[in-house]
Short mmCIF file of C-alpha atoms in Angstrom, two decimals:
data_model
loop_
_atom_site.label_atom_id
_atom_site.label_comp_id
_atom_site.label_asym_id
_atom_site.label_seq_id
_atom_site.Cartn_x
_atom_site.Cartn_y
_atom_site.Cartn_z
CA MET A 19 106.85 -31.48 -65.01
CA SER A 20 105.48 -31.07 -61.50
CA VAL A 21 103.37 -33.34 -59.40
CA GLU A 22 100.38 -31.00 -59.75
CA VAL A 23 100.45 -31.32 -63.53
CA VAL A 24 100.59 -35.10 -63.37
CA THR A 25 97.72 -35.27 -60.90
CA GLU A 26 95.66 -32.89 -63.03
CA ILE A 27 96.20 -35.06 -66.12
CA ALA A 28 95.33 -38.20 -64.13
CA ASN A 29 92.22 -36.56 -62.65
CA LYS A 30 91.01 -35.49 -66.08
CA ALA A 31 91.63 -38.99 -67.44
CA LEU A 32 89.73 -40.66 -64.59
CA TYR A 33 86.86 -38.19 -64.94
CA LEU A 34 86.76 -38.94 -68.67
CA ILE A 35 86.64 -42.68 -67.99
CA ILE A 36 83.74 -42.22 -65.59
CA ARG A 37 81.83 -39.97 -67.99
CA ALA A 38 82.41 -42.37 -70.89
CA ALA A 39 81.40 -45.52 -69.00
CA LEU A 40 78.46 -44.09 -67.09
CA PRO A 41 75.74 -44.27 -69.79
CA ILE A 42 76.55 -47.87 -70.65
CA LEU A 43 76.76 -48.91 -67.01
CA LEU A 44 73.46 -47.21 -66.21
CA VAL A 45 71.74 -49.02 -69.08
CA SER A 46 73.15 -52.33 -67.88
CA LEU A 47 72.09 -51.58 -64.31
CA ALA A 48 68.56 -50.63 -65.34
CA VAL A 49 68.09 -53.72 -67.52
CA GLY A 50 69.49 -55.98 -64.80
CA LEU A 51 67.19 -54.43 -62.22
CA ILE A 52 64.11 -54.80 -64.45
CA ILE A 53 64.95 -58.42 -65.23
CA SER A 54 65.62 -59.25 -61.57
CA ILE A 55 62.26 -57.74 -60.59
CA PHE A 56 60.65 -59.83 -63.36
CA GLN A 57 62.42 -62.94 -62.06
CA THR A 58 61.27 -62.24 -58.52
CA VAL A 59 57.66 -61.69 -59.54
CA THR A 60 57.50 -64.81 -61.70
CA SER A 61 59.69 -66.95 -59.40
CA ILE A 62 62.02 -67.80 -62.28
CA GLN A 63 65.47 -68.58 -60.84
CA GLU A 64 67.40 -68.87 -64.10
CA GLN A 65 70.80 -67.16 -63.72
CA THR A 66 71.49 -66.88 -67.44
CA LEU A 67 68.26 -65.01 -68.21
CA THR A 68 69.87 -61.61 -67.67
CA PHE A 69 72.77 -62.04 -70.08
CA VAL A 70 71.11 -61.82 -73.49
CA PRO A 71 68.93 -58.75 -72.77
CA LYS A 72 71.85 -57.00 -71.08
CA ILE A 73 74.17 -57.69 -74.01
CA ILE A 74 71.59 -56.43 -76.51
CA CYS A 75 70.90 -53.28 -74.49
CA VAL A 76 74.59 -52.57 -73.95
CA PHE A 77 75.23 -52.88 -77.69
CA LEU A 78 72.33 -50.52 -78.35
CA ALA A 79 73.72 -48.09 -75.77
CA ILE A 80 77.13 -48.25 -77.45
CA MET A 81 75.48 -47.52 -80.79
CA ILE A 82 73.57 -44.57 -79.33
CA PHE A 83 76.29 -43.08 -77.11
CA GLY A 84 79.32 -44.24 -79.10
CA LYS A 85 79.79 -41.05 -81.09
CA TRP A 86 79.58 -38.95 -77.94
CA ILE A 87 82.09 -41.17 -76.12
CA ILE A 88 84.56 -41.17 -79.02
CA THR A 89 84.23 -37.39 -79.34
CA MET A 90 85.09 -36.93 -75.65
CA ILE A 91 88.10 -39.24 -75.93
CA VAL A 92 89.38 -37.56 -79.11
CA GLU A 93 89.01 -34.10 -77.54
CA TYR A 94 91.00 -35.25 -74.52
CA MET A 95 93.69 -36.72 -76.77
CA TYR A 96 93.91 -33.43 -78.69
CA GLU A 97 94.27 -31.63 -75.37
CA LEU A 98 97.07 -33.99 -74.33
CA TRP A 99 98.72 -33.64 -77.72
CA ASP A 100 98.68 -29.85 -77.45
CA PHE A 101 100.02 -30.14 -73.91
CA SER A 102 102.78 -32.58 -74.91
CA SER A 103 105.31 -29.83 -75.58
CA TYR A 104 105.06 -28.90 -71.90
CA ILE A 105 105.24 -32.53 -70.80
CA VAL A 106 108.41 -33.30 -72.78
CA ARG A 107 110.41 -30.47 -71.21
#
């Protein structure tokens, strides 16, 4: 197995991680930004105010995007499994 093959597998894995995490991170970022704007406007300086809405929205995002994320991961695992005969050599 050459260095190019290993770097290609690693690149695909990192790209998959980014694609899988991006929707959830964007939801968390948007909710945090909205809550921080709300805190600034109302002059509320409570640090724990962001946690509960973020947790709820992240769980909702996992429920919405979970099937898509699992499908991507399973497809990548099938690709690695099919490629394993080349890796073992």
